[in-house]
Short mmCIF file of C-alpha atoms (C1' of nucleotides) in Angstrom, two decimals:
data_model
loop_
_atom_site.label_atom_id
_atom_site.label_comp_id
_atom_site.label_asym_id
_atom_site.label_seq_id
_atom_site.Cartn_x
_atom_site.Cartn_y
_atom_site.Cartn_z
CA UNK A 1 91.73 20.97 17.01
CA UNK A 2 90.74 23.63 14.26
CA UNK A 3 89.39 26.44 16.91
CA UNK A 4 89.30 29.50 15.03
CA UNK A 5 89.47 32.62 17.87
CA UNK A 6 87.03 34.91 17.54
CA UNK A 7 88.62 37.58 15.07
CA UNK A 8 88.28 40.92 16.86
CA UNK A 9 86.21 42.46 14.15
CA UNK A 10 83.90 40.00 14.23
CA UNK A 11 83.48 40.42 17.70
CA UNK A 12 80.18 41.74 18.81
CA UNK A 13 78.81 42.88 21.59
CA UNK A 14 75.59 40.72 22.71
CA UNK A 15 76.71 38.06 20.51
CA UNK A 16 77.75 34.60 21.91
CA UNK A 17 79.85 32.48 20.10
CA UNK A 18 80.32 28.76 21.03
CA UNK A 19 82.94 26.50 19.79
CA UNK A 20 83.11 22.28 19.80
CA UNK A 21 86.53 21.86 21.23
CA UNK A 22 87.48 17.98 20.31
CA UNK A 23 85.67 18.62 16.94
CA UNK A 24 88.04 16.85 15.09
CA UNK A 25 87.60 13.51 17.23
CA UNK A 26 84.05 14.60 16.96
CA UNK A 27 84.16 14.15 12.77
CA UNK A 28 86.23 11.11 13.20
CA UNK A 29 83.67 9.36 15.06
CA UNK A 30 81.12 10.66 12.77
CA UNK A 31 82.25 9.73 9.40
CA UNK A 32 82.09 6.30 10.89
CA UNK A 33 78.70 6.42 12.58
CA UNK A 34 79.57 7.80 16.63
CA UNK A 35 77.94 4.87 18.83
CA UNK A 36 77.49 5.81 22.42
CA UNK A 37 77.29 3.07 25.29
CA UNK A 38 74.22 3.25 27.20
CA UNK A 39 74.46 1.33 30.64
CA UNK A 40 71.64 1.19 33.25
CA UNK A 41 74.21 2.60 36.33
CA UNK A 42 75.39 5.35 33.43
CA UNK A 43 78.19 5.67 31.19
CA UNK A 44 80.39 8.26 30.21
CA UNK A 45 80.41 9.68 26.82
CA UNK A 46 83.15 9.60 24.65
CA UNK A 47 84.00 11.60 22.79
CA UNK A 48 82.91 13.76 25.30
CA UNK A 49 81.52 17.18 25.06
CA UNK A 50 83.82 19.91 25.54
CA UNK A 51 82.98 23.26 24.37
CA UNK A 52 84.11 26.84 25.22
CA UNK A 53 82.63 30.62 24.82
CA UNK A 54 83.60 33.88 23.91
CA UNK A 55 81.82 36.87 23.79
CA UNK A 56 79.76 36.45 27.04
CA UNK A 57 79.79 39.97 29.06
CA UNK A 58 81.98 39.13 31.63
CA UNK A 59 80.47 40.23 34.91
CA UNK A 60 77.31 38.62 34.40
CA UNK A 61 76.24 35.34 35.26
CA UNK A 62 75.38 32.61 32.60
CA UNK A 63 74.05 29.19 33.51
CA UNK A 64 75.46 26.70 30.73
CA UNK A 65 73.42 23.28 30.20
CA UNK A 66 73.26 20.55 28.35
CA UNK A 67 70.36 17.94 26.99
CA UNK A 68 69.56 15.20 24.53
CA UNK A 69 67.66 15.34 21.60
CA UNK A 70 66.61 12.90 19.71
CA UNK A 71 68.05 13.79 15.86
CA UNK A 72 64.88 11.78 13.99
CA UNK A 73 62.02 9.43 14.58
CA UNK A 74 63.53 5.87 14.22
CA UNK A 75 64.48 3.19 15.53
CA UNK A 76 67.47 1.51 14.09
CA UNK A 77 69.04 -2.11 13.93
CA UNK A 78 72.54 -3.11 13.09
CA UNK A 79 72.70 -5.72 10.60
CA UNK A 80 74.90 -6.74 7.94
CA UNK A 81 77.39 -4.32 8.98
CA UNK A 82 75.69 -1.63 8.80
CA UNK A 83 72.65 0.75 10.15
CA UNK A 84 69.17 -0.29 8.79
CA UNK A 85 65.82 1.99 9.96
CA UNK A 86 64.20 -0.73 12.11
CA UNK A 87 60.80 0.72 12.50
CA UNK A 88 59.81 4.45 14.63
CA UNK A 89 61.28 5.23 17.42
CA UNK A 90 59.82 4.57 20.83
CA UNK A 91 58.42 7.10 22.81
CA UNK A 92 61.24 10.03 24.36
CA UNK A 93 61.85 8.84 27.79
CA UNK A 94 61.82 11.13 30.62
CA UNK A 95 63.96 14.16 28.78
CA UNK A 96 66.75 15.47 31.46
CA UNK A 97 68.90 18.44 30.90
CA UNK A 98 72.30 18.55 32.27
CA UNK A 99 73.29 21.83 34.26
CA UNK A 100 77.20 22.32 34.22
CA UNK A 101 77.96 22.78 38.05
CA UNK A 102 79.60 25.61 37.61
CA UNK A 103 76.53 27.14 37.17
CA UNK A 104 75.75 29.92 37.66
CA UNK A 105 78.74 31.67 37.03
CA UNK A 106 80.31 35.00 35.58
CA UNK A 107 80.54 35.68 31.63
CA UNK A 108 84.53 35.79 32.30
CA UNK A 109 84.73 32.76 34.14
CA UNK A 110 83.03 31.02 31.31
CA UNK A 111 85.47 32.15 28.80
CA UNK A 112 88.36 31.20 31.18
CA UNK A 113 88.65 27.59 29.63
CA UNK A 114 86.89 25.21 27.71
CA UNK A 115 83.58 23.76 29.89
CA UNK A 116 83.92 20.07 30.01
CA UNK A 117 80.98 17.79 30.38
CA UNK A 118 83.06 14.96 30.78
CA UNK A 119 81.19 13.37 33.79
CA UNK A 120 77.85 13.84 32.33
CA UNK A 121 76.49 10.36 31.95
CA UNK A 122 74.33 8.46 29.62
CA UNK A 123 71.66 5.83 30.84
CA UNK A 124 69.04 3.60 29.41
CA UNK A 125 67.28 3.20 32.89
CA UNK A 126 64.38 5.07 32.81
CA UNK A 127 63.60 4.94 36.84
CA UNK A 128 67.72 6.43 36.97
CA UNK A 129 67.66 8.56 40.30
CA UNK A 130 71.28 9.60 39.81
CA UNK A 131 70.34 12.59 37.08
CA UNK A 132 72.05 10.69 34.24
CA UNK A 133 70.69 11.11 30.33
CA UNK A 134 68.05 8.90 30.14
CA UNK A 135 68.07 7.73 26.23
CA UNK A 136 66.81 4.82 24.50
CA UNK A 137 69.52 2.56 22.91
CA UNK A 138 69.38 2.34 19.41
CA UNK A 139 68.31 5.42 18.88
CA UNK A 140 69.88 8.54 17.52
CA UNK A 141 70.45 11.60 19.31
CA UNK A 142 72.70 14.87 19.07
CA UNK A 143 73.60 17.16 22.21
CA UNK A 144 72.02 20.61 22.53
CA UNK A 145 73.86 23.42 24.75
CA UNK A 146 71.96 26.30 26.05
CA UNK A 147 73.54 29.80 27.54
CA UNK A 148 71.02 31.58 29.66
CA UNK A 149 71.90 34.74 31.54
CA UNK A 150 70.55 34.01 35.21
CA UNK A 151 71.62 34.43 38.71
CA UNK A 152 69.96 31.57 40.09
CA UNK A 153 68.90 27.82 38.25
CA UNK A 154 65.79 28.54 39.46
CA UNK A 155 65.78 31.98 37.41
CA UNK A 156 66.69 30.12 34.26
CA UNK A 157 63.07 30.34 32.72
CA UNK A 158 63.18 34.30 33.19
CA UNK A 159 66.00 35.19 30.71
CA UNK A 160 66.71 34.70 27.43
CA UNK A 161 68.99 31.99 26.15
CA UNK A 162 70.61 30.77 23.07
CA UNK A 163 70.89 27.24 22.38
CA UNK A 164 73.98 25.58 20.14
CA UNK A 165 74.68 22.26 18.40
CA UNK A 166 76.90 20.59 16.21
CA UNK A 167 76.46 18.04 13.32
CA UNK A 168 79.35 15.89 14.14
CA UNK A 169 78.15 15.06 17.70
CA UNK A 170 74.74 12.99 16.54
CA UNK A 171 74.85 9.42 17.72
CA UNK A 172 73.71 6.20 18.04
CA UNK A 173 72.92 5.02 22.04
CA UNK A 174 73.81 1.31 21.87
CA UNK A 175 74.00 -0.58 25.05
CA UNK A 176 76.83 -2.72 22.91
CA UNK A 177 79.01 -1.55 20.27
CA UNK A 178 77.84 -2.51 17.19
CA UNK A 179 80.34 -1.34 14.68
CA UNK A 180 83.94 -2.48 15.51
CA UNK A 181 85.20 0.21 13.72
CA UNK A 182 84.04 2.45 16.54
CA UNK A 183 85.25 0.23 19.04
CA UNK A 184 88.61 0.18 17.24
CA UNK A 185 88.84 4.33 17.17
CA UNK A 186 87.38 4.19 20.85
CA UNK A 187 90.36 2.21 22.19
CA UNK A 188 92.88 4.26 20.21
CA UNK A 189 91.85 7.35 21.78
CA UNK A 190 90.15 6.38 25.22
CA UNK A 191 93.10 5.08 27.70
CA UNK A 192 90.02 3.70 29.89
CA UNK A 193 89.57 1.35 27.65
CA UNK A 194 93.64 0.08 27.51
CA UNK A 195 93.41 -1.39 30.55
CA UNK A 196 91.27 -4.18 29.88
CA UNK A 197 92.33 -4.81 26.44
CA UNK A 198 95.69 -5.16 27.33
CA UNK A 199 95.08 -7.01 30.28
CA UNK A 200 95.20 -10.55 27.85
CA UNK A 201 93.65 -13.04 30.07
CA UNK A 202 90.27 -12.50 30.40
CA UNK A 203 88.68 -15.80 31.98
CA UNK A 204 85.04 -15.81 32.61
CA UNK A 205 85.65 -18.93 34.83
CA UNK A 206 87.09 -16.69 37.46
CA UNK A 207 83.65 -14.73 37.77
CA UNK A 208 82.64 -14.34 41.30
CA UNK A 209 79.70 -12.64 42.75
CA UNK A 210 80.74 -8.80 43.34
CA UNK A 211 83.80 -9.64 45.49
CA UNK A 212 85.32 -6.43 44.66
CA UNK A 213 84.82 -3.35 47.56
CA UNK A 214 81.50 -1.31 47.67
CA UNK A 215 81.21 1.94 46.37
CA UNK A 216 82.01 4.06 48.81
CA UNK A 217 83.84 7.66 49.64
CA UNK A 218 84.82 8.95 46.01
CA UNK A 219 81.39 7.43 44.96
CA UNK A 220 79.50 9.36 47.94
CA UNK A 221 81.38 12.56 47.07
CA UNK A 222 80.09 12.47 43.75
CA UNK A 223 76.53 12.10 44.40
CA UNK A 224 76.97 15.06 46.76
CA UNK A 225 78.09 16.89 44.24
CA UNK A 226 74.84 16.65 41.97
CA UNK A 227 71.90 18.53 42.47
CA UNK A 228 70.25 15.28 43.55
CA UNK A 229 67.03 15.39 44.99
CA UNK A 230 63.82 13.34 44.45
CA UNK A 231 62.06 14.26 41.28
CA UNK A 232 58.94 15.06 43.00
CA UNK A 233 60.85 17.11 45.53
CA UNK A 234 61.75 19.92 43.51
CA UNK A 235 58.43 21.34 40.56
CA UNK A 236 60.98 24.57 39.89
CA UNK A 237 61.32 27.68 42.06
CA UNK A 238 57.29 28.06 43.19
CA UNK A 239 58.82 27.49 46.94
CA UNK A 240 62.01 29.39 47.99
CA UNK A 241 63.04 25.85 50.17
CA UNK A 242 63.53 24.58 46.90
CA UNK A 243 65.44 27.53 45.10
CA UNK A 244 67.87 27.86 48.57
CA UNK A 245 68.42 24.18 48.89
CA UNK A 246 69.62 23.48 45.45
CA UNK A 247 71.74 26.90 46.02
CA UNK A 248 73.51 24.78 49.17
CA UNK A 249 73.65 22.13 46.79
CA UNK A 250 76.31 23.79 44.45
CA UNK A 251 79.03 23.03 45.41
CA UNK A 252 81.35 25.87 45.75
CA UNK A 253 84.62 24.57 44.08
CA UNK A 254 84.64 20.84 41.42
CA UNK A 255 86.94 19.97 39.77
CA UNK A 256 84.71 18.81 37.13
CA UNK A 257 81.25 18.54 36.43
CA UNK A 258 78.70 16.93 38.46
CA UNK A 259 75.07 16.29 37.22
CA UNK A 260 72.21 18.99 38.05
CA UNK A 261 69.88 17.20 35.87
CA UNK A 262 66.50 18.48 35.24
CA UNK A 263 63.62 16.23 34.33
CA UNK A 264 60.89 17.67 32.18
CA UNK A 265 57.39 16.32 31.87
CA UNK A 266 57.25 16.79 28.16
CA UNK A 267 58.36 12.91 26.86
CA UNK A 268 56.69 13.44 22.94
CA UNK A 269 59.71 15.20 20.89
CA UNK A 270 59.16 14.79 16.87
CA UNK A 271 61.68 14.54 14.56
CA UNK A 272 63.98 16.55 13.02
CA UNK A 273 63.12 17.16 9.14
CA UNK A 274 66.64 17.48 7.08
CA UNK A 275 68.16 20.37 6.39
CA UNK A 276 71.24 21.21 4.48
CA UNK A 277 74.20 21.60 6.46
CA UNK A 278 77.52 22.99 6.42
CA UNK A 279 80.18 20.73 7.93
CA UNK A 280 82.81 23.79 7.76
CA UNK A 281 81.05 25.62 10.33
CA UNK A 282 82.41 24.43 13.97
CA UNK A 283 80.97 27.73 15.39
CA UNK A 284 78.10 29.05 15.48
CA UNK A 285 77.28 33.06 16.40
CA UNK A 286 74.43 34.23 17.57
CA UNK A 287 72.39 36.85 19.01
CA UNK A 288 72.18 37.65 22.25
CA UNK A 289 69.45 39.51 22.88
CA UNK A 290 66.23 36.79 21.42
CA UNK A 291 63.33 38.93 21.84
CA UNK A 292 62.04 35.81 24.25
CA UNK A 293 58.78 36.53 26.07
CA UNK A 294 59.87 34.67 29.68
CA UNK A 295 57.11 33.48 31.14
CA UNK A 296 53.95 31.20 30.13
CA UNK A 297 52.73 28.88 32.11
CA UNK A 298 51.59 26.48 29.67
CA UNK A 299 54.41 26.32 27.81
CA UNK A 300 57.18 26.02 30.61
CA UNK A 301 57.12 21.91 29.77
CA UNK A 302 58.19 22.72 26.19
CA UNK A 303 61.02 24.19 24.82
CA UNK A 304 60.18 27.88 25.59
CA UNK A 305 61.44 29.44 22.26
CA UNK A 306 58.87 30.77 19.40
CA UNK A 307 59.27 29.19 17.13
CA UNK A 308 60.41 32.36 15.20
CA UNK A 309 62.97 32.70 17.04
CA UNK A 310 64.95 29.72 16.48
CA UNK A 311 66.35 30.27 13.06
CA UNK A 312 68.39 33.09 14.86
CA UNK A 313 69.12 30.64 18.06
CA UNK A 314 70.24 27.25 16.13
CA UNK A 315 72.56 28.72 12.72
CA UNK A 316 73.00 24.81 12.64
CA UNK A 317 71.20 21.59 12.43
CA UNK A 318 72.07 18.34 12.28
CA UNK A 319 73.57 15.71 9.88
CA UNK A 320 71.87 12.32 9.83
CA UNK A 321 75.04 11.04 7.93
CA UNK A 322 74.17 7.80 9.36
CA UNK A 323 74.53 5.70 6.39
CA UNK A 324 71.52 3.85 7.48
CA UNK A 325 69.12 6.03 7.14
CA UNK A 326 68.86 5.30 3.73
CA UNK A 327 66.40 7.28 1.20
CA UNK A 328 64.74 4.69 0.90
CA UNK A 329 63.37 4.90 5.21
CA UNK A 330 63.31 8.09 5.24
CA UNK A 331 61.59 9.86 2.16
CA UNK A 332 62.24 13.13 3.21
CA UNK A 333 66.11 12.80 3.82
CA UNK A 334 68.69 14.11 0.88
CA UNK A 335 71.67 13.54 4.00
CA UNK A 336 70.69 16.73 5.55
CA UNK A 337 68.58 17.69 8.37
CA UNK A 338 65.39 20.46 7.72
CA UNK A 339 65.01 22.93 9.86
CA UNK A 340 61.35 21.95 11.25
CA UNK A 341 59.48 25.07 10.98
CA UNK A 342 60.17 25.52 7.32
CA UNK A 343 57.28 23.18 6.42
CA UNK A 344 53.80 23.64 7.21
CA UNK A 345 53.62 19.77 8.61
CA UNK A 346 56.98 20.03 10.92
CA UNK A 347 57.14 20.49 14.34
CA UNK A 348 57.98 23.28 16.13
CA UNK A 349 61.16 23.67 18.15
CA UNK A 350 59.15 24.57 21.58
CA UNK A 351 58.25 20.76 21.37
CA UNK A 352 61.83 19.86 22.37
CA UNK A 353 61.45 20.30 26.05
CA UNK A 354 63.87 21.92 27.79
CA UNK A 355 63.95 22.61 31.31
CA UNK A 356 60.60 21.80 32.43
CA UNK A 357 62.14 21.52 36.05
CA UNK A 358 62.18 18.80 38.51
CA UNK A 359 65.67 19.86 39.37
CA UNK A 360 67.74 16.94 40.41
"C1'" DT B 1 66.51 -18.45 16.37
"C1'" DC B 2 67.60 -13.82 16.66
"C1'" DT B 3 68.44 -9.51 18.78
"C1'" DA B 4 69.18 -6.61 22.59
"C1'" DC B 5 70.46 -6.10 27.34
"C1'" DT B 6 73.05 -7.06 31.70
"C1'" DA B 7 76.66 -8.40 34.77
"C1'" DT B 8 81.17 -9.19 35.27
"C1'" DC B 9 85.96 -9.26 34.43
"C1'" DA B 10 91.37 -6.91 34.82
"C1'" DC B 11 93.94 -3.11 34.49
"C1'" DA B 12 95.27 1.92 33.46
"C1'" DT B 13 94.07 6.18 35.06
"C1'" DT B 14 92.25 9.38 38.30
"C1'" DT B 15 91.44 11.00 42.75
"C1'" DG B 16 92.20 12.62 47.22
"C1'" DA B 17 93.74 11.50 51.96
"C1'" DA B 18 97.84 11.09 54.44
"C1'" DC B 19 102.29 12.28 54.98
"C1'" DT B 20 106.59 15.16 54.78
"C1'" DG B 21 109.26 19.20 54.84
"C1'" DA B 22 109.83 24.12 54.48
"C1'" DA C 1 99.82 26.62 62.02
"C1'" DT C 2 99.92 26.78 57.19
"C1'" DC C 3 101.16 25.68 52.71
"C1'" DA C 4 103.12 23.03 48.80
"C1'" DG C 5 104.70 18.88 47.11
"C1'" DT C 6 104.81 13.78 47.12
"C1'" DT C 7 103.14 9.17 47.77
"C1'" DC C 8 100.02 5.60 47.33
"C1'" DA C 9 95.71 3.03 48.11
"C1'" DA C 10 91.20 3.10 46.57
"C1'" DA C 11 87.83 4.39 43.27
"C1'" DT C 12 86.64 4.78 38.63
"C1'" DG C 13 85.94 3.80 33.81
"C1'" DT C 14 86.73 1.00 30.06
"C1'" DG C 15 85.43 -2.96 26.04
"C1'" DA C 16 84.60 -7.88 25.65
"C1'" DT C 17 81.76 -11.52 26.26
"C1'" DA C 18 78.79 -15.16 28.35
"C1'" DG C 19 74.44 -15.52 29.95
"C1'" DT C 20 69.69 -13.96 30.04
"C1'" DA C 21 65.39 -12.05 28.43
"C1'" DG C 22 62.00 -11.12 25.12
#
DNA sequence: TCTACTATCACATTTGAACTGA
DNA sequence: ATCAGTTCAAATGTGATAGTAG
């Protein structure tokens, strides 16, 4: 783990500076080509996304989230051992963003310890009710974090925020590994996986229809523990019902993370362009203060920052290094990622939607 | 025929209720 | 009555693979 603390002179007040914790598992992964299982009850991610903060002001509260985006516009195929472009992508399912249930909570506690979204999930089942990722398998995506300073979920919209990603964490969503290399790295570091490896006999004549005991307490607990309401039950904070029952819905003390997944009505997100990228840089500073106007009502489906405003929100884009997509698919790519407002033709950042808000 | 997806398997790990003792 | 520590059963998560679907 290369975590460079914040020196003290670079400190800065109004600045927040993120940092990718497992960032070296992270690159592993990566120089390989990260695959991520996709499942239609969810599956974990792994690595997973651990991150941790400095430089929040400690007595106010931050709401930390987490959603997908999709790192280009294709569709891929593994053949011949490798990634080949296998056409354009399909349309974004519904987009979701992941609220760490913490939220909301104080700048210090933040900066306590590293926030772990281990029990954030990733799904392929686009009717999911359990707030999971929705994401289409084989497709690439990257995570995005967002910091907004807000008392409430439901005041999210109102503040600024800064948003944060890293190169190393783009993926593949497979809904079976496809590279045994990954598989092979996966085992090595995942002890989940141990147990049936090692387990030797693995007889598919002893298959029997779900013999094994419902889903029950733990599994109940869980689900309690996500902001999980219909979709249609909660449009954002227009009714005060909804802002006081998700607020009875945070559960006071987790040990981890449970989903408060947002659903946003925006499903169209364009591709990234390539832009070069510097794999030395783990963390990324930025300003606090983005001169963010907070509320339009047309735009609260989109990604609500100006587009001038991003180059100070994301210092970093992302990597394709997916040895796939070759030159030759993608005519725009040197191996680096474009920020999209630099060309007349690219999309705008506010089309990545963001918390549109049917809270879960 | 090919490719992608799903259900199912066994076991290590995690979790938390129940218990014990101070 | 409360708290801390321990135990242990149940739940969970995992990759592989046969079967299924398109």
């Amino acid at each position: 783990m290369s975590r460079s603390p914040p020196a003290a002179d670079s400190y800065q007040q109004g600045c927040i500076r993120m940092t990718l914790e497992n960032a070296d598992l992270w690159k592993s992964f990566h120089s390989i080509g990260t695959e991520m299982i996709i499942t239609k009850h969810g599956r974990r991610m792994f690595p997973h996304c651990s991150i941790s903060l400095s430089a929040l002001q400690p007595f106010a509260n931050y709401i930390i989230m987490m959603d997908m985006v999709p790192a280009d516009s294709f569709k891929y195929k593994w053949k011949k051992e490798q990634w080949e472009v296998a056409g354009k992508s399909e349309p974004q399912p519904p987009c979701r963003t992941y609220m760490h249930p913490d939220s909301p909570a104080p700048g210090s506690h933040w900066m306590k310890q590293p926030l772990s979204f281990l029990r954030m999930k990733l799904t392929n089942n686009t009717l999911d009710q359990h707030g999971h990722i929705i994401l289409h398998s084989m497709h690439r995506y990257y995570p995005r974090f967002h910091v907004t300073q807000a008392d409430s979920p439901y005041t999210v919209r109102w503040g600024p925020f800064q948003t944060f990603s890293f190169p190393e964490t783009t993926f593949t969503a497979v809904t079976a590994y496809q590279n045994p290399k990954i598989t092979k790295l996966k085992i090595d570091h995942n002890p989940f996986a141990k147990g049936f490896r090692e387990g030797g006999t693995h007889s598919h004549s002893k298959r029997c229809r779900s013999n094994r005991s419902p889903p029950a307490k733990r599994a109940t607990l869980d689900r309690e523990a996500l902001c999980n309401s219909p979709p249609g039950l909660q449009r954002m904070p227009s009714t005060s019902e909804s802002v006081e029952a998700g607020k009875d819905q945070q559960p006071s003390k987790e040990r981890d993370l449970s989903a408060c997944s947002v659903e946003q009505e925006s499903l169209h997100a364009e591709p990234l362009e390539l832009q070069e990228y510097d794999y030395s840089c783990e963390e990324q500073m930025v300003p606090a203060s983005v001169p963010y106007q907070p509320y339009r009502s047309q735009e609260y489906a989109r990604f609500p920052l100006p587009s001038n405003e991003v180059d100070a929100v994301h210092t970093l884009v992302h990597p394709p290094h997916h040895p796939l997509a070759t030159a030759e698919h993608n005519p725009q790519q040197h191996g680096y990622y474009h920020h999209p407002h630099h060309h007349s033709h690219a999309v705008d950042w506010s089309q990545y939607p963001l918390f549109s808000y049917s809270c879960w």
